[in-house]
Amino acid sequence: MALAFQPLSPHFAAEAGGIDLRRPLNAALAAEIEEAMNKYAVLVWRDQPLDQDQQMEFTRWFGPFQLGFGRIAAGHKKQRFKHETLADMSNVDEDGVVVSRHSRRIYTTIGNMVWHSDSSFQAPAAKFSILTGHTIPSWGGETEFADMRAAYDALPRRAKDDIAGLVTEHWALHSRAVLGDTDYTEEQKRAIPPVRWPLVRIHPGSGRKTLFIGAHAREIVGMTLPEGRLLLLELLEHATQPEFVHRHHWRVGDVVMWDNRCTLHRGKRFDFSEKRELRRSTTEDSASVMDAVA
Ligand code: OGA
Ligand code: MN
């Protein structure tokens, strides 16, 4: 069967099907998927129950594996999986028991509930994230995506002129601090130093301009903190209006992949006494394509 893509919203996101993702890809299929990603930025595959090896095998076609926040968060969470680069996005401990809503372990889940681009706090940042659904709670827990290319296009001329050439600083722990989570050692803080990115970038796959913002963006270089943060908040508010957002309702066996270079995403609240188990594999962007500012 041939690959097929069905758009899910006016600007971006498509349902993908036609092949069994448990079977090894080949270069031609991977290129077709990459081309669809360049267009849609979010692809949703239904009824593709991948095991750990199959998920990693699928992921490796789209770039080198990336390890993100795990570099600092590791230590208080033991890996449940065979692969270090398969991230456990679940609200359960290593024995599969739901973590308490009063424990620090739930912070990672909550941290993913603010709009962000995976690993925008490090260089190279993330290219594609691939998230698979294993246990889905009875309400909430959707994942929302926002299209930063359409959001950029829709900015008024004045705003486009104002933000041209600006540089933003991203820091992993900024997103945590905003939520009141500041309990990190100096060593943890130093483990992931901030990184600077252009606020407006060219998305390599489509050649379109895109906003690079989200929870890790903590300041705009050359502006006072309040002015920079206000601008970042204003851009985020603009870019996450309903017309730019697609909401994914999870089913077991879903595989959702997104391009972190031109979308933001966030999880939606759910009942923390219920289990929600998702696994994420991530590929690394090539630093030369969307250049970091030194
Ligand atoms: C992620 C993430 C959101 C969610 O896996 O990177 O942000 O809905 N997930 O779990
Ligand atoms: Mn994420």
Coordinates of C-alpha atoms and ligand atoms in Angstrom, one line a residue:
M1 CA 0.0 0.0 0.0
A2 CA 1.1 3.6 -0.6
L3 CA 1.5 6.3 1.9
A4 CA -1.5 8.6 2.2
F5 CA -2.0 11.9 4.0
Q6 CA -5.3 13.5 5.0
P7 CA -5.2 17.1 6.2
L8 CA -6.6 17.6 9.7
S9 CA -6.8 21.4 9.9
P10 CA -6.5 24.3 7.5
H11 CA -2.9 25.3 8.1
F12 CA -1.1 22.1 9.1
A13 CA -1.3 18.6 10.6
A14 CA -2.4 15.5 8.6
E15 CA -3.4 12.0 9.4
A16 CA -1.0 9.6 7.8
G17 CA -1.6 6.0 6.8
G18 CA -1.1 3.4 4.2
I19 CA 1.9 1.6 5.6
D20 CA 2.6 -0.5 8.7
L21 CA 5.2 1.4 10.8
R22 CA 6.2 -1.8 12.6
R23 CA 7.9 -2.9 9.3
P24 CA 11.3 -1.4 8.5
L25 CA 11.2 1.7 6.4
N26 CA 13.3 2.3 3.4
A27 CA 15.0 5.4 2.1
A28 CA 12.2 6.2 -0.4
L29 CA 9.4 5.9 2.2
A30 CA 11.4 7.9 4.8
A31 CA 11.9 10.6 2.2
E32 CA 8.2 10.7 1.5
I33 CA 7.4 11.0 5.2
E34 CA 10.0 13.8 5.6
E35 CA 8.4 15.6 2.6
A36 CA 5.0 15.4 4.2
M37 CA 6.5 16.6 7.5
N38 CA 7.9 19.6 5.7
K39 CA 4.4 20.4 4.5
Y40 CA 2.2 19.4 7.4
A41 CA 4.7 19.6 10.4
V42 CA 2.5 17.2 12.4
L43 CA 1.6 13.7 11.3
V44 CA -0.9 11.5 13.2
W45 CA -0.7 7.7 12.6
R46 CA -3.6 5.6 14.1
D47 CA -3.5 1.9 15.1
Q48 CA 0.3 1.5 14.9
P49 CA 1.2 -0.2 18.2
L50 CA 5.0 0.1 18.1
D51 CA 7.2 -1.7 20.6
Q52 CA 10.4 0.0 21.9
D53 CA 12.7 -1.4 19.2
Q54 CA 10.2 -0.5 16.4
Q55 CA 9.8 3.0 17.6
M56 CA 13.6 3.5 17.7
E57 CA 14.0 1.8 14.3
F58 CA 11.3 4.2 12.8
T59 CA 12.9 7.3 14.4
R60 CA 16.4 6.7 13.2
W61 CA 15.4 7.5 9.7
F62 CA 14.9 11.1 10.6
G63 CA 18.2 12.1 12.2
P64 CA 20.5 11.3 15.0
F65 CA 18.8 10.5 18.4
Q66 CA 18.6 13.3 20.9
L67 CA 18.6 13.3 24.6
G68 CA 17.0 16.4 26.0
F69 CA 15.8 17.4 29.5
G70 CA 16.8 13.9 30.7
R71 CA 20.3 15.2 31.1
I72 CA 19.2 17.2 34.1
A73 CA 16.1 15.4 35.2
A74 CA 17.9 12.0 35.3
G75 CA 18.8 11.0 38.8
H76 CA 15.3 11.2 40.2
K77 CA 13.9 8.9 37.6
K78 CA 15.2 5.5 36.6
Q79 CA 14.8 4.5 33.0
R80 CA 12.1 1.9 32.4
F81 CA 13.1 1.3 28.8
K82 CA 15.8 -0.5 26.9
H83 CA 17.0 2.6 25.1
E84 CA 18.4 5.6 26.8
T85 CA 17.1 7.8 24.0
L86 CA 13.5 6.6 24.4
A87 CA 12.0 9.1 26.9
D88 CA 9.3 8.1 29.4
M89 CA 6.6 10.8 29.2
S90 CA 4.4 8.9 31.7
N91 CA 3.1 9.8 35.1
V92 CA 4.3 6.5 36.6
D93 CA 7.3 5.4 38.4
E94 CA 9.8 2.7 37.3
D95 CA 7.4 0.0 38.6
G96 CA 4.5 1.4 36.6
V97 CA 2.7 2.9 39.6
V98 CA 1.1 6.3 39.2
V99 CA 3.2 9.0 40.9
S100 CA 1.7 11.2 43.6
R101 CA 0.5 14.6 42.5
H102 CA 2.4 15.9 45.5
S103 CA 5.7 14.5 44.4
R104 CA 8.4 16.2 42.3
R105 CA 8.0 13.5 39.7
I106 CA 4.8 15.0 38.4
Y107 CA 6.7 18.2 37.6
T108 CA 7.9 16.8 34.3
T109 CA 4.3 16.0 33.3
I110 CA 3.3 19.5 34.3
G111 CA 6.3 21.1 32.6
N112 CA 5.0 19.6 29.3
M113 CA 1.7 21.4 29.7
V114 CA 3.0 24.8 28.8
W115 CA 3.6 25.6 25.1
H116 CA 7.1 24.6 24.1
S117 CA 9.4 23.3 21.4
D118 CA 11.4 20.2 22.6
S119 CA 15.0 21.0 23.5
S120 CA 14.9 24.6 22.3
F121 CA 17.2 25.2 25.2
Q122 CA 20.1 23.4 23.7
A123 CA 22.1 23.4 20.5
P124 CA 21.5 21.5 18.4
A125 CA 17.8 21.6 19.4
A126 CA 15.3 18.9 18.4
K127 CA 14.1 18.2 14.9
F128 CA 11.3 15.6 15.0
S129 CA 9.7 14.2 18.1
I130 CA 7.8 11.0 17.8
L131 CA 5.3 10.2 20.6
T132 CA 3.5 6.9 21.0
G133 CA 0.4 6.4 23.1
H134 CA 0.3 3.4 25.5
T135 CA -2.2 4.2 28.3
I136 CA -4.7 7.0 27.8
P137 CA -6.6 8.6 30.7
S138 CA -10.4 8.7 30.6
W139 CA -10.6 12.5 30.2
G140 CA -8.2 15.3 29.2
G141 CA -4.5 14.5 28.4
E142 CA -4.8 15.6 24.8
T143 CA -1.8 17.1 23.1
E144 CA -2.1 20.5 21.3
F145 CA 0.0 21.7 18.5
A146 CA 0.4 25.3 17.1
D147 CA 1.7 26.2 13.7
M148 CA 4.5 28.8 14.0
R149 CA 4.7 29.4 10.2
A150 CA 1.1 30.3 9.8
A151 CA 1.3 32.4 13.0
Y152 CA 4.3 34.3 11.6
D153 CA 2.5 34.8 8.2
A154 CA -0.5 36.3 10.1
L155 CA 1.4 38.8 12.1
P156 CA 0.8 42.5 11.2
R157 CA 3.5 44.1 9.1
R158 CA 4.5 46.3 12.0
A159 CA 5.1 43.3 14.2
K160 CA 7.1 41.5 11.5
D161 CA 9.3 44.6 11.1
D162 CA 9.7 44.9 14.9
I163 CA 10.9 41.4 15.4
A164 CA 13.2 41.0 12.4
G165 CA 16.7 40.2 13.4
L166 CA 15.9 39.8 17.1
V167 CA 17.7 37.1 19.1
T168 CA 16.1 35.1 21.9
E169 CA 17.8 33.4 24.8
H170 CA 16.3 30.0 25.8
W171 CA 17.1 28.2 29.1
A172 CA 15.8 24.8 30.2
L173 CA 15.0 25.8 33.7
H174 CA 13.2 29.0 32.8
S175 CA 10.1 27.0 31.9
R176 CA 10.3 25.4 35.3
A177 CA 10.8 28.6 37.2
V178 CA 7.7 30.1 35.6
L179 CA 5.8 27.2 37.2
G180 CA 7.4 27.9 40.6
D181 CA 9.9 25.0 40.3
T182 CA 13.2 26.5 41.3
D183 CA 14.7 23.8 43.4
Y184 CA 17.8 22.9 41.3
T185 CA 21.4 22.7 42.4
E186 CA 24.1 25.0 40.9
E187 CA 25.4 21.9 39.2
Q188 CA 22.1 21.1 37.6
K189 CA 21.8 24.7 36.5
R190 CA 25.2 24.7 34.9
A191 CA 24.6 21.3 33.2
I192 CA 22.4 23.0 30.6
P193 CA 23.6 26.6 29.9
P194 CA 21.3 28.9 28.0
V195 CA 21.4 29.1 24.2
R196 CA 20.5 31.8 21.7
W197 CA 18.4 31.5 18.6
P198 CA 17.0 33.9 16.1
L199 CA 13.4 34.7 17.0
V200 CA 12.4 34.4 13.3
R201 CA 14.0 31.6 11.4
I202 CA 13.6 30.0 8.0
H203 CA 12.2 26.5 8.3
P204 CA 14.6 24.5 6.1
G205 CA 12.0 22.0 4.8
S206 CA 9.6 24.5 3.5
G207 CA 11.6 27.7 3.1
R208 CA 8.9 29.5 5.1
K209 CA 9.6 32.0 8.0
T210 CA 8.7 30.7 11.4
L211 CA 8.6 31.9 15.0
F212 CA 10.9 30.2 17.4
I213 CA 9.4 30.8 20.8
G214 CA 7.9 28.8 23.7
A215 CA 8.3 28.2 27.4
H216 CA 12.1 28.0 27.4
A217 CA 12.5 31.5 25.8
R218 CA 13.5 33.7 28.7
E219 CA 14.7 37.0 27.2
I220 CA 15.3 38.9 24.1
V221 CA 18.9 40.0 23.7
G222 CA 19.3 43.7 24.0
M223 CA 15.9 44.4 25.6
T224 CA 15.1 44.8 29.3
L225 CA 13.7 41.6 30.8
P226 CA 10.2 43.0 31.0
E227 CA 10.1 44.4 27.5
G228 CA 11.5 41.1 26.1
R229 CA 9.2 38.9 28.1
L230 CA 6.2 41.0 27.2
L231 CA 7.0 40.7 23.6
L232 CA 7.4 36.9 23.9
L233 CA 4.1 36.7 25.7
E234 CA 2.4 38.7 23.0
L235 CA 3.8 36.6 20.3
L236 CA 2.9 33.4 22.1
E237 CA -0.7 34.7 22.6
H238 CA -0.9 35.5 18.9
A239 CA 0.6 32.2 17.8
T240 CA -1.6 29.9 19.9
Q241 CA -5.0 31.3 18.8
P242 CA -7.4 28.5 17.9
E243 CA -7.0 29.0 14.1
F244 CA -3.3 28.0 14.5
V245 CA -3.9 25.0 16.8
H246 CA -4.7 21.4 16.3
R247 CA -5.7 19.2 19.2
H248 CA -4.9 15.5 19.2
H249 CA -7.2 13.2 21.1
W250 CA -5.1 10.1 22.0
R251 CA -5.9 6.5 21.4
V252 CA -3.7 3.5 22.3
G253 CA -1.5 2.7 19.3
D254 CA -1.3 6.3 18.1
V255 CA 2.0 7.6 16.8
V256 CA 2.2 11.4 16.6
M257 CA 5.3 13.1 15.1
W258 CA 6.0 16.8 14.9
D259 CA 8.6 19.2 13.7
N260 CA 9.9 21.2 16.7
R261 CA 11.4 23.8 14.4
C262 CA 8.1 25.2 13.2
T263 CA 5.5 24.1 15.8
L264 CA 4.9 24.4 19.5
H265 CA 3.0 21.8 21.6
R266 CA 1.6 21.2 25.0
G267 CA -0.2 18.5 26.9
K268 CA -3.6 19.2 28.4
R269 CA -4.6 18.5 32.0
F270 CA -5.9 15.2 33.0
D271 CA -6.8 13.5 36.3
F272 CA -3.4 12.8 37.9
S273 CA -4.7 9.8 39.7
E274 CA -5.1 8.1 36.4
K275 CA -2.3 6.6 34.3
R276 CA -1.1 8.2 31.2
E277 CA 1.8 6.5 29.4
L278 CA 3.5 7.9 26.4
R279 CA 7.0 7.2 25.0
R280 CA 9.0 9.8 23.1
S281 CA 11.9 9.5 20.7
T282 CA 13.5 12.6 19.3
T283 CA 15.9 13.4 16.6
E284 CA 18.4 16.2 16.6
D285 CA 18.4 19.2 14.3
S286 CA 21.5 19.9 12.3
A287 CA 22.9 23.0 13.8
S288 CA 24.1 24.4 10.5
V289 CA 20.5 24.4 9.1
M290 CA 18.9 26.7 11.6
D291 CA 22.0 28.5 12.9
A292 CA 22.4 29.2 16.6
V293 CA 23.6 32.7 17.2
A294 CA 27.0 32.6 18.9
Ligands
OGA1 C1 6.5 15.7 24.8 C2 5.4 16.5 25.3 C3 3.1 16.5 25.7 C4 2.1 15.5 26.1 O1 6.4 14.5 24.8 O2 7.5 16.3 24.4 O3 5.6 17.7 25.5 O4 0.9 15.7 25.8 N1 4.3 15.9 25.5 O5 2.4 14.5 26.8
MN2 MN 7.5 18.3 24.5

